[in-house]
XYZ file of C-alpha atoms in Angstrom:
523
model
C 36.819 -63.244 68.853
C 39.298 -60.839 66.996
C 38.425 -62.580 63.804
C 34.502 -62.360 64.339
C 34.706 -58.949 65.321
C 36.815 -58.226 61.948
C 34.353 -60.607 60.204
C 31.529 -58.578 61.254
C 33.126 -55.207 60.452
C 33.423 -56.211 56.780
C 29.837 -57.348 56.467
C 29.080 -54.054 57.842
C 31.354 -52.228 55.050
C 29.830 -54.871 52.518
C 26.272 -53.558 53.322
C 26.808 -50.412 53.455
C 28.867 -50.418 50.346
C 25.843 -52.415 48.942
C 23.281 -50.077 50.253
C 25.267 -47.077 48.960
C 25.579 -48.275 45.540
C 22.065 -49.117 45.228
C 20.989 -45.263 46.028
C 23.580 -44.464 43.696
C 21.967 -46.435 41.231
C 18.609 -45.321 42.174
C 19.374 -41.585 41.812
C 21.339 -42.033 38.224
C 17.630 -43.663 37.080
C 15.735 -41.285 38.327
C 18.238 -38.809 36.829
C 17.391 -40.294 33.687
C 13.645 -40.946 33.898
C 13.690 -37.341 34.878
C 15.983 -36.138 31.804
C 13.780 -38.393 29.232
C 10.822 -36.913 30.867
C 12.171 -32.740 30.460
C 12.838 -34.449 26.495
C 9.185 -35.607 26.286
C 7.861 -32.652 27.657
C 9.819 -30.335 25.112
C 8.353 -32.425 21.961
C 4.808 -32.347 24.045
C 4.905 -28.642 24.335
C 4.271 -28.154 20.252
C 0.967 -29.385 21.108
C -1.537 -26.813 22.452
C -2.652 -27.208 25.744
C -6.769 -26.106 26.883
C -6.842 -24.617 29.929
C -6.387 -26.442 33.031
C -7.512 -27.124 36.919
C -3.425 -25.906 38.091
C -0.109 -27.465 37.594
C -0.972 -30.384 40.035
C -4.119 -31.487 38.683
C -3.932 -30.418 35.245
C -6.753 -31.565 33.832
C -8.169 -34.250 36.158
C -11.905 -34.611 36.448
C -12.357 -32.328 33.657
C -13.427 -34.851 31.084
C -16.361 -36.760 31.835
C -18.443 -39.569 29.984
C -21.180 -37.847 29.912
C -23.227 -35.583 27.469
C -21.552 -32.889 28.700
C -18.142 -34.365 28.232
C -18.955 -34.906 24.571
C -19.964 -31.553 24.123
C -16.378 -30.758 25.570
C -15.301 -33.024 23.174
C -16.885 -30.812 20.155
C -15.619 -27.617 21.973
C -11.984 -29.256 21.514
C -12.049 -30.054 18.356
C -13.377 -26.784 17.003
C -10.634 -24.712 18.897
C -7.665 -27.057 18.355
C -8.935 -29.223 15.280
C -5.717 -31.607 14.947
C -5.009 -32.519 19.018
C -4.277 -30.728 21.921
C -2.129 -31.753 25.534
C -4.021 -33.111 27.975
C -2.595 -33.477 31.660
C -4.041 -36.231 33.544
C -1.491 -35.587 35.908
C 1.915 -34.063 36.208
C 3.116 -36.811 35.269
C 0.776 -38.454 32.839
C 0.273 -36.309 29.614
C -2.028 -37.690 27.297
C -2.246 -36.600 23.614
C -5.786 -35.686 22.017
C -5.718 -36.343 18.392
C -8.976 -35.985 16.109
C -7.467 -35.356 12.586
C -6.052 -37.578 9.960
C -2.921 -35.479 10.036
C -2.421 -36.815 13.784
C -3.939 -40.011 13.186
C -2.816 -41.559 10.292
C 0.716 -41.967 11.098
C -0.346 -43.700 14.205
C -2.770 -45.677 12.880
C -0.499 -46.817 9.938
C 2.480 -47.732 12.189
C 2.391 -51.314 12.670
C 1.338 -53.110 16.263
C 4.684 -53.726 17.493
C 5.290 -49.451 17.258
C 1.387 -48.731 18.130
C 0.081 -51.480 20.628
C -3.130 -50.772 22.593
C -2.452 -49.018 25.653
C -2.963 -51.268 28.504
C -4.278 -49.242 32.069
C -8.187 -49.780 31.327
C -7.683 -52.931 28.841
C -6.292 -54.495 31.616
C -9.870 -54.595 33.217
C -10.957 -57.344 30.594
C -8.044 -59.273 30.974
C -9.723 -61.969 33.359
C -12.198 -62.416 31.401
C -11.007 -62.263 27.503
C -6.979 -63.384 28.089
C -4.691 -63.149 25.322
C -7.231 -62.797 22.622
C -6.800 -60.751 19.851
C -8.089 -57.485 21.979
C -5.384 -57.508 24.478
C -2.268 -59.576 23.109
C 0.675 -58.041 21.535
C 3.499 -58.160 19.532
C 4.522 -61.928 17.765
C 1.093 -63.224 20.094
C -0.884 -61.216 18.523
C 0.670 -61.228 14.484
C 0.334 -64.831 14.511
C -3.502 -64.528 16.231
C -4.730 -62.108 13.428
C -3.158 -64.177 10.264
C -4.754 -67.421 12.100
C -8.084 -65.930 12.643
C -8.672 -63.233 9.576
C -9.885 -66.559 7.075
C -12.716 -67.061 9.334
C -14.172 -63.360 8.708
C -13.683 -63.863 4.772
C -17.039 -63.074 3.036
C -17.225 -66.871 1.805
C -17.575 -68.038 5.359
C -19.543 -64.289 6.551
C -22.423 -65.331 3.859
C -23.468 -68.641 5.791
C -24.059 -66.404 8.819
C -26.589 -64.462 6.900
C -29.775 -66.876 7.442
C -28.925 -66.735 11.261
C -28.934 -62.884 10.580
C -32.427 -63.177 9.501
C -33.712 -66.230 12.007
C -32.688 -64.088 15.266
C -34.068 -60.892 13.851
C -37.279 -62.072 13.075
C -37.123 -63.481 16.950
C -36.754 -59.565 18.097
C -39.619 -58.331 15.298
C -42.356 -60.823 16.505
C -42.014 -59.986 19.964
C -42.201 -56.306 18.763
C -45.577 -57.672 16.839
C -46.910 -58.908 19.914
C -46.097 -55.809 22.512
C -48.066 -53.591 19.423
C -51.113 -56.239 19.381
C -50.773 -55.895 23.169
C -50.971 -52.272 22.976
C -54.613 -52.786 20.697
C -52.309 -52.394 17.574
C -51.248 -48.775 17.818
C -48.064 -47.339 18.223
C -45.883 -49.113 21.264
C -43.072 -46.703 22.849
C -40.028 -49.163 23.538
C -36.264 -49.174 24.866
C -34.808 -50.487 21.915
C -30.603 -50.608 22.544
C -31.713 -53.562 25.681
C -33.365 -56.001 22.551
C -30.760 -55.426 20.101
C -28.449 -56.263 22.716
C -29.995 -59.820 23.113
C -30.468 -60.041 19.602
C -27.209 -59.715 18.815
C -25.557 -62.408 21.538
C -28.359 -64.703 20.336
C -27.074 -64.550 17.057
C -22.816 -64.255 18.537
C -24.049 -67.516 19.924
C -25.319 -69.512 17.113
C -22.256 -68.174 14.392
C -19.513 -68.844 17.703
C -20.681 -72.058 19.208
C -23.975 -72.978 16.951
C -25.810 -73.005 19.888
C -29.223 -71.969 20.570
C -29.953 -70.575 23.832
C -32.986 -68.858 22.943
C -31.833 -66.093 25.194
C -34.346 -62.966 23.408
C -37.248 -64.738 24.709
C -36.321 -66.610 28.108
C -33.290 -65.650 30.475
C -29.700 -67.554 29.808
C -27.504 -67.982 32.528
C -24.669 -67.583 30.351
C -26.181 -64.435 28.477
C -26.572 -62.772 32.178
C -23.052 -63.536 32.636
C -21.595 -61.275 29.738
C -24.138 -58.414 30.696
C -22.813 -58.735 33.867
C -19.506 -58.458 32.979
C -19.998 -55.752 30.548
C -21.538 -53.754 33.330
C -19.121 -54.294 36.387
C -16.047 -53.299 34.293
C -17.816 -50.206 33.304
C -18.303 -49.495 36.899
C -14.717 -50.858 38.039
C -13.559 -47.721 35.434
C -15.755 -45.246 37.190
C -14.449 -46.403 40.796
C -10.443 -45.472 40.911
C -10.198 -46.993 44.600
C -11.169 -50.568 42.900
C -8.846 -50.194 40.109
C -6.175 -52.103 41.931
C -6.683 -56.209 41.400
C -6.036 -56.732 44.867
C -8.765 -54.286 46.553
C -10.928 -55.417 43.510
C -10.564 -58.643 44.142
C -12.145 -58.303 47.817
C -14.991 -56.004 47.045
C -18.329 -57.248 46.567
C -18.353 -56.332 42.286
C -14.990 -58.189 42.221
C -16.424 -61.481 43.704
C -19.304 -60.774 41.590
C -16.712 -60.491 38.775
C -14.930 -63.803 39.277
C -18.318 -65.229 39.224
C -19.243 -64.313 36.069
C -16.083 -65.056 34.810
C -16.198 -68.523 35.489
C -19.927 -68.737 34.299
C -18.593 -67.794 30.789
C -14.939 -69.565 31.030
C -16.930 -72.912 31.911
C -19.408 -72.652 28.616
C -16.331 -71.682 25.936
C -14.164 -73.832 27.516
C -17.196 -76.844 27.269
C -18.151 -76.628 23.644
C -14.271 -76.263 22.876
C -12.842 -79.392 24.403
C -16.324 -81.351 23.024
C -15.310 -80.425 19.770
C -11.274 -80.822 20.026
C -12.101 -84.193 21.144
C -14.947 -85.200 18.583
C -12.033 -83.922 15.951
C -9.752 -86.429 18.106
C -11.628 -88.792 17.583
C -13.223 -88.633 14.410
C -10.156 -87.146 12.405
C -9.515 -84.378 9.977
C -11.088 -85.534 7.006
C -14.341 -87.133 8.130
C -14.748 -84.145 10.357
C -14.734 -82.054 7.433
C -16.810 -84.625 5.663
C -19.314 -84.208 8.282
C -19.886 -81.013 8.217
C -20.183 -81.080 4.016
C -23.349 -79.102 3.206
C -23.873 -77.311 6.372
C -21.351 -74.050 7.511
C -18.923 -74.734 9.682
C -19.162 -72.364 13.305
C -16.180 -69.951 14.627
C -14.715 -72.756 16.651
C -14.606 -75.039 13.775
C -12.553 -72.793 12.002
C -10.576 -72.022 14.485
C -10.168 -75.584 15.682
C -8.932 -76.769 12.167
C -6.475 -73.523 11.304
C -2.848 -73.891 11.646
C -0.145 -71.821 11.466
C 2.719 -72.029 8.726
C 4.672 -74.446 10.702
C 1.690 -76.548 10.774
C 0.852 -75.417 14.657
C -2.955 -75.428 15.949
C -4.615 -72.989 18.066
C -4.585 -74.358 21.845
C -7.614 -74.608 23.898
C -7.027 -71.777 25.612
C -6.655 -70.128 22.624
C -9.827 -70.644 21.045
C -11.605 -70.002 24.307
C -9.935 -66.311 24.220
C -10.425 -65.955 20.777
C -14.333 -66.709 21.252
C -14.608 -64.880 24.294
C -13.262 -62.015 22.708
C -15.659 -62.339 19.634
C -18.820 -62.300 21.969
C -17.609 -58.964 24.256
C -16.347 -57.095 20.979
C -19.370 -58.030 19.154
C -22.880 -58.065 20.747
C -22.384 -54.244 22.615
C -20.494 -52.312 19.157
C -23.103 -53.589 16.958
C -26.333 -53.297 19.543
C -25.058 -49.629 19.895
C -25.005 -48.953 16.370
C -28.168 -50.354 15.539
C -30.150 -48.478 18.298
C -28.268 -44.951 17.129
C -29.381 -45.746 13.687
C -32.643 -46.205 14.419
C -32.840 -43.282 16.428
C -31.280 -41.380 13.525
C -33.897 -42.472 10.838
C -36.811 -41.916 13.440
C -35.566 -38.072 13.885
C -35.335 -38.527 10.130
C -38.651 -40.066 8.414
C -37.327 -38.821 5.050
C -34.409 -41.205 5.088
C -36.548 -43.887 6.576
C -38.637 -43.874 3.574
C -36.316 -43.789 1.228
C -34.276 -46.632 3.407
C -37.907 -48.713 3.653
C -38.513 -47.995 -0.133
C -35.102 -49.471 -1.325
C -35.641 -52.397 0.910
C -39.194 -52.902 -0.958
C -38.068 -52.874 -4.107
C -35.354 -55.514 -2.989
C -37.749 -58.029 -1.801
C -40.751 -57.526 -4.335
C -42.031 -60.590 -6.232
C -39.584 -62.862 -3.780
C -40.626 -66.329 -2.533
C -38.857 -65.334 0.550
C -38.556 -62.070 2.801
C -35.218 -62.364 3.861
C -32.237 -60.421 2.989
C -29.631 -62.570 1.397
C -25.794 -62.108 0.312
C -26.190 -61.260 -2.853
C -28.633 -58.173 -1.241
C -26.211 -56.750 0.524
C -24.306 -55.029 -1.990
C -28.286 -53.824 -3.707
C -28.716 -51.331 -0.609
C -27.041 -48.333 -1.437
C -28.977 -45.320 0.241
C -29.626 -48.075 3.452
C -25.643 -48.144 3.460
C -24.974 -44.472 3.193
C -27.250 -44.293 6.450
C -25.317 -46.834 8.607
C -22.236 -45.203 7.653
C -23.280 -41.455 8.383
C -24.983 -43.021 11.712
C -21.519 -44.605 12.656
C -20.102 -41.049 12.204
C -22.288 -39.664 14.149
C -22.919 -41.750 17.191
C -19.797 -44.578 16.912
C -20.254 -47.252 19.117
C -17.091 -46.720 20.283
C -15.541 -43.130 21.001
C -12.047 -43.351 21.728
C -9.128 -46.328 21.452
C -5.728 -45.318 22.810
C -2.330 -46.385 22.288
C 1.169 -46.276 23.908
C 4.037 -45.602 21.132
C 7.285 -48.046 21.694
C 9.127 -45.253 19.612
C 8.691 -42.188 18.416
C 6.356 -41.669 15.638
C 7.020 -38.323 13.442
C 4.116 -36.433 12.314
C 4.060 -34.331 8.507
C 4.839 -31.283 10.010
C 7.630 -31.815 12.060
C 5.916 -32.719 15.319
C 6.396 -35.766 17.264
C 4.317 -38.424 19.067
C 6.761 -39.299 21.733
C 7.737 -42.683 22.872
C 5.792 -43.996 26.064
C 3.002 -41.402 25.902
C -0.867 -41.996 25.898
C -2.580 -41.229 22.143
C -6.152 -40.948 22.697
C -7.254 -41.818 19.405
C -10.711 -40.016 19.609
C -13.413 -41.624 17.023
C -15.947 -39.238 18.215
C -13.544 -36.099 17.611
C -12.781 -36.984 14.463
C -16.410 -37.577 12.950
C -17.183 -34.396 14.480
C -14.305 -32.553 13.241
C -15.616 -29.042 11.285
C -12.473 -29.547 8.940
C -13.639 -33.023 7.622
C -17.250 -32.587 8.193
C -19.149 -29.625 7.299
C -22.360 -29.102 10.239
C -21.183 -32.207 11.864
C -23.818 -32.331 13.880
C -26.489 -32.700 11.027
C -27.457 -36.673 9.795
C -26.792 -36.632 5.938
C -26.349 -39.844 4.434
C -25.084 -38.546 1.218
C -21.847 -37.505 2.432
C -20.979 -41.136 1.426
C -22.228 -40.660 -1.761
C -19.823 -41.676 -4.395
C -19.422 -38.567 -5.801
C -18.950 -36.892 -1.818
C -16.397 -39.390 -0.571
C -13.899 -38.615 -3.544
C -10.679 -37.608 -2.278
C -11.534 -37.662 1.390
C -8.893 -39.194 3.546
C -9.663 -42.753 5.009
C -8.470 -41.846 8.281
C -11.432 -39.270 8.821
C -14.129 -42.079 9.187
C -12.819 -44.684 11.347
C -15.842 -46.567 13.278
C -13.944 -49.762 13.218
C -10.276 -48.449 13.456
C -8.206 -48.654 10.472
C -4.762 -49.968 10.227
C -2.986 -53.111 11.273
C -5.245 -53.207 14.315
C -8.572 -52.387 12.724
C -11.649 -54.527 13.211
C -11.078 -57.488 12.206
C -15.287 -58.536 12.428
C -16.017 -54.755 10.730
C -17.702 -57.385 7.708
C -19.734 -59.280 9.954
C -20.916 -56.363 11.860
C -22.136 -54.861 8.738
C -23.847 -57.241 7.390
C -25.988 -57.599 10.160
C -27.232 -54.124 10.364
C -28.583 -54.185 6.785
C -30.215 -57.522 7.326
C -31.377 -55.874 10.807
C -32.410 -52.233 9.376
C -33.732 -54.399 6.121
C -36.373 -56.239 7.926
C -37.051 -54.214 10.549
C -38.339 -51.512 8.470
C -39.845 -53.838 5.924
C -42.429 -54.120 8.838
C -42.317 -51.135 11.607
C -41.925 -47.708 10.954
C -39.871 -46.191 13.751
C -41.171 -42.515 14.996
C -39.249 -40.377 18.251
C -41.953 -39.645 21.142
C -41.693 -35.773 20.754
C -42.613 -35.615 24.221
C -39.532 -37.014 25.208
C -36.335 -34.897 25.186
C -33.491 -36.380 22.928
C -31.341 -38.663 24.582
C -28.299 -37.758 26.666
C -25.185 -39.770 25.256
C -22.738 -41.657 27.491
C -19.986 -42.843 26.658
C -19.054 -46.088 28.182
C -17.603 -49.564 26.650
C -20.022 -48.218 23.824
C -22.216 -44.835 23.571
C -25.432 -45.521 25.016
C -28.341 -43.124 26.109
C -28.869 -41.991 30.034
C -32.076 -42.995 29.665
C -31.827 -45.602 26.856
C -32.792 -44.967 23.675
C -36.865 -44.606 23.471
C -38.597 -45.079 19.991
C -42.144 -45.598 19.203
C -43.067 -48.374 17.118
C -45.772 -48.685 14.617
C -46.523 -51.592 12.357
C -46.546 -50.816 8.796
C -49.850 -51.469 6.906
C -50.462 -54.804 5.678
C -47.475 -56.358 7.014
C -48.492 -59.148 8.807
């Protein structure tokens, strides 16, 4: 019994010893967390700081995606025009930056120094995975090499006469709500029909499949919207932010619903075509598809890395998953702000509808073809100055891995939030004179000499940039092309202008309301 009893007393002095050290080690990290934090704060504390709630709250709930909170957005750049401090929390500064002085180091350092910042990307991750959105470091390096040949303009120009099919889709429908109306002017939503126009044509250029989803409903087209909308509302719930309270609400079953709707279609046509490639082999595959374009997941099936390493299944899936989300609600956004933009603007219409004229006159056909793309110049100047005004997307963050040293002696510190803001910076007095004003000759030749790269950035720039920005461009001139070549878009000035939100992309309140009115002639 002696010996149990002494056995006993040293297990006691072994956990408490145990116990002990593990406070011990406890309080020397949090002596350190605390000491890196004071460190932080002293490099944060060159930044100005707008005025705030109170220490605890900082500036929480102060920044909304709303109208108003872009107009907050303007207010901050015209005080502070390079970044301010913004305190989520205590805890959790985040650093405003909507200047190329700010920006451009960040956006130049590579993806390993700069990766995406991961508390509301992590929303997506169920239903995009490790595609080139959300992976990192060597995942993602090896992703971007493997995938950037299949956005090359040699493979981008076979995508052009799907460009054209699925927009003339949207404009006949169009024709028929006017002849419905008794041929006069029809008042329409238009963001909700470019958004269908452009999964229909994400579909036929991803999976060359026709779902005909702009004039009957697709289950699998329902799905994305779905999905597009319940993450949206996920961000605006904090209480559902956690997966496991998520998962058990009703939008989170509705979530893993939709999730498997789309999983089960990508990961269909995928495995069809890995095993038809099986099966056939490499070169008759390829001499199979000799005189028609090969799809995304044919290119993607058949690259391989420099040790001779495919994409997996899973892989692909991602990849095109990815391609549909990033794709359809970017360029639906910027379509519908351009066309509001050259309805508030009939001067630039004309001059847009009169270039596309000129383009097409004495043509066998009527629609826009590769070669066109480049013959648009005045068309292009208004996409671009459109983009600066309302981009489709108005913020991307990132979370440094080490410090990144600014030109004047400042410091984005390692760990913190960069809120890269888009919007900021194409609103920024400095870079833009009257921001607020739509003048597509800003990106005149002659205007855009010597202005810094990092002051229009719609698509990103850097290492982590766009990687579709080509594709997404060429289908709003084929899209603005033919569309005007037939309607001429006018505001209802009985409607006030829309109120922007900022969401995934910047749509309207409201939507965005145009009235519609076939052009003379045109059939």
């Amino acid at each position: 019994m002696a010996v149990a009893a002494a056995l006993g007393s040293l297990g006691a002095v072994a956990l408490g010893t145990f116990v002990v050290s593990l406070l011990l080690r406890w309080l020397w990290d949090a002596l350190v967390a605390v000491t890196r934090f004071r460190a932080t704060c002293r490099q944060l504390n060159k930044f100005p700081t707008p005025p705030w709630r109170n220490w605890l709250l900082g500036h929480t709930g102060m920044g909304q995606s709303t109208e108003q909170g872009l107009q907050q957005v303007d207010t901050l750049v015209a005080r502070y025009r390079h970044g301010c401090l913004w305190w989520g929390l205590p805890w959790l500064p985040v650093l405003r930056l909507f200047h190329p002085s700010t920006l451009r180091p960040l956006l130049s350092a590579s993806a390993f120094v700069a990766p995406k910042e991961k508390t509301f990307y992590g929303f997506l991750k169920p239903w995009l995975g490790e595609g080139l959105l959300l992976s990192g470091g060597q995942r993602w390096a090896r992703h971007r090499r493997l995938l950037t040949p299949a956005f090359h303009g040699d493979v981008l120009r076979n995508y052009l006469g799907i460009f054209n099919q699925s927009t003339r889709v949207m404009l006949a429908k169009w024709g028929a709500a006017v002849v419905s109306a008794g041929g006069g002017p029809v008042e329409m939503e238009v963001l909700q029909p470019l958004s269908l126009l452009t999964l229909d044509t994400l579909q036929k250029c991803i999976f060359s499949h026709e779902s005909h989803c702009q004039e009957r409903p697709s289950k699998y087209i329902q799905a994305i919207l779905e999905l597009s909308s319940l993450v949206v509302r996920r961000q605006l719930q904090p209480l559902l932010h956690p997966w496991w309270l998520y998962r058990l609400s009703s939008d989170g079953r509705r979530f893993a619903r939709a999730c498997a709707t789309v999983h089960a279609f990508t990961a269909d046509v995928v495995q069809r075509r890995r095993r038809a490639l099986a099966c056939l082999g490499h070169q008759t595959w390829l001499d199979g598809h000799r005189g028609r374009s090969m799809d995304f997941i044919d290119l993607l099936l058949l690259t391989k890395d420099e040790n001779g390493h495919t994409l997996s299944d899973e892989d692909i899936a991602a990849e095109a998953d990815t391609f549909m989300f990033e794709g359809h609600d970017t360029t639906a956004s910027g379509l519908a702000w351009l066309f509001y933009n050259l309805a508030s603007h009939p001067e630039h219409q004309e001059r847009c509808r009169q270039e596309v004229q000129e383009l097409l006159a004495a043509r066998d056909t009527a629609d826009i073809e590769w070669e066109d793309l480049s013959q648009l110049p005045f068309t292009t100047m208004c996409i671009k100055e459109s983009l600066r005004l309302h981009p489709p997307v108005t913020a991307v963050s990132r979370r440094c891995t080490e410090d990144i040293p600014l030109h004047d002696g400042r410091v984005l510190p390692k760990g913190v939030i960069c809120l890269m803001s888009i919007y900021g910076t194409h609103h920024n007095p400095d870079l833009w004179p009257e921001p607020e004003v739509f003048n597509p000759l800003r990106f005149s030749p002659e205007n855009s000499k010597g202005r810094s790269p990092s002051s229009f950035i719609p698509f990103s720039a850097g290492p982590r940039n766009c990687i579709g920005q080509s594709f997404a461009m060429a289908e709003m001139k084929v899209v603005v092309a033919l569309t005007l070549s037939r309607f001429m878009l006018r505001r209802d000035t009985a409607r006030p202008p829309p109120c922007r939100k900022p969401e995934l992309i910047l749509r309207a309140e409201d939507g965005i309301w145009l009235l519609l009115e076939p052009l003379v002639g045109v059939a």
